[in-house]
Amino acid sequence: MKSGAAVAAAASVCPIVLNLVVVGLDRALAALEARGLAAGPVQPGRRHRPVHGPPRPRR
């Protein structure tokens, strides 16, 4: 019956560990968004346009 006790202990501890992991990820994401790194390499103020060669002259 040792395995039953181990399963019960794991079942009681698992939600706590999951909660800690989720809260940690949420805090990390919030910190990244606060720094503006979660938006990616493109800054929100700059308009991102894929460049294919030199700019074409406008007609």
PDB file of N, CA and C in Angstrom, residues 5 13 16-17 24 32 39 52 56-57:
ATOM      1  N   ALA A   5      -0.205   5.411  -0.949  1.00  0.00           N
ATOM      2  CA  ALA A   5       0.124   6.591  -0.151  1.00  0.00           C
ATOM      3  C   ALA A   5       0.916   7.589  -1.000  1.00  0.00           C
ATOM      4  N   VAL A  13      -0.053  17.195  -3.502  1.00  0.00           N
ATOM      5  CA  VAL A  13       1.012  18.185  -3.711  1.00  0.00           C
ATOM      6  C   VAL A  13       0.957  18.762  -5.121  1.00  0.00           C
ATOM      7  N   ILE A  16      -0.556  22.207  -5.854  1.00  0.00           N
ATOM      8  CA  ILE A  16       0.249  23.304  -5.295  1.00  0.00           C
ATOM      9  C   ILE A  16       1.419  23.608  -6.236  1.00  0.00           C
ATOM     10  N   VAL A  17       2.071  22.555  -6.710  1.00  0.00           N
ATOM     11  CA  VAL A  17       3.215  22.754  -7.608  1.00  0.00           C
ATOM     12  C   VAL A  17       2.740  23.393  -8.910  1.00  0.00           C
ATOM     13  N   GLY A  24       4.270  31.596 -11.382  1.00  0.00           N
ATOM     14  CA  GLY A  24       5.607  32.027 -11.792  1.00  0.00           C
ATOM     15  C   GLY A  24       5.624  32.445 -13.254  1.00  0.00           C
ATOM     16  N   LEU A  32       7.811  40.802 -18.310  1.00  0.00           N
ATOM     17  CA  LEU A  32       8.280  41.017 -19.680  1.00  0.00           C
ATOM     18  C   LEU A  32       7.411  42.062 -20.376  1.00  0.00           C
ATOM     19  N   ALA A  39       6.358  42.076 -26.595  1.00  0.00           N
ATOM     20  CA  ALA A  39       5.836  42.471 -27.900  1.00  0.00           C
ATOM     21  C   ALA A  39       6.716  41.939 -29.028  1.00  0.00           C
ATOM     22  N   HIS A  52      11.502  43.663 -49.128  1.00  0.00           N
ATOM     23  CA  HIS A  52      11.966  42.763 -50.177  1.00  0.00           C
ATOM     24  C   HIS A  52      12.765  43.590 -51.170  1.00  0.00           C
ATOM     25  N   ARG A  56      10.576  50.475 -53.972  1.00  0.00           N
ATOM     26  CA  ARG A  56      10.203  50.779 -55.352  1.00  0.00           C
ATOM     27  C   ARG A  56       9.773  52.236 -55.464  1.00  0.00           C
ATOM     28  N   PRO A  57      10.121  52.899 -56.550  1.00  0.00           N
ATOM     29  CA  PRO A  57       9.677  54.295 -56.717  1.00  0.00           C
ATOM     30  C   PRO A  57       8.169  54.367 -56.919  1.00  0.00           C
TER      31      PRO A  57
END
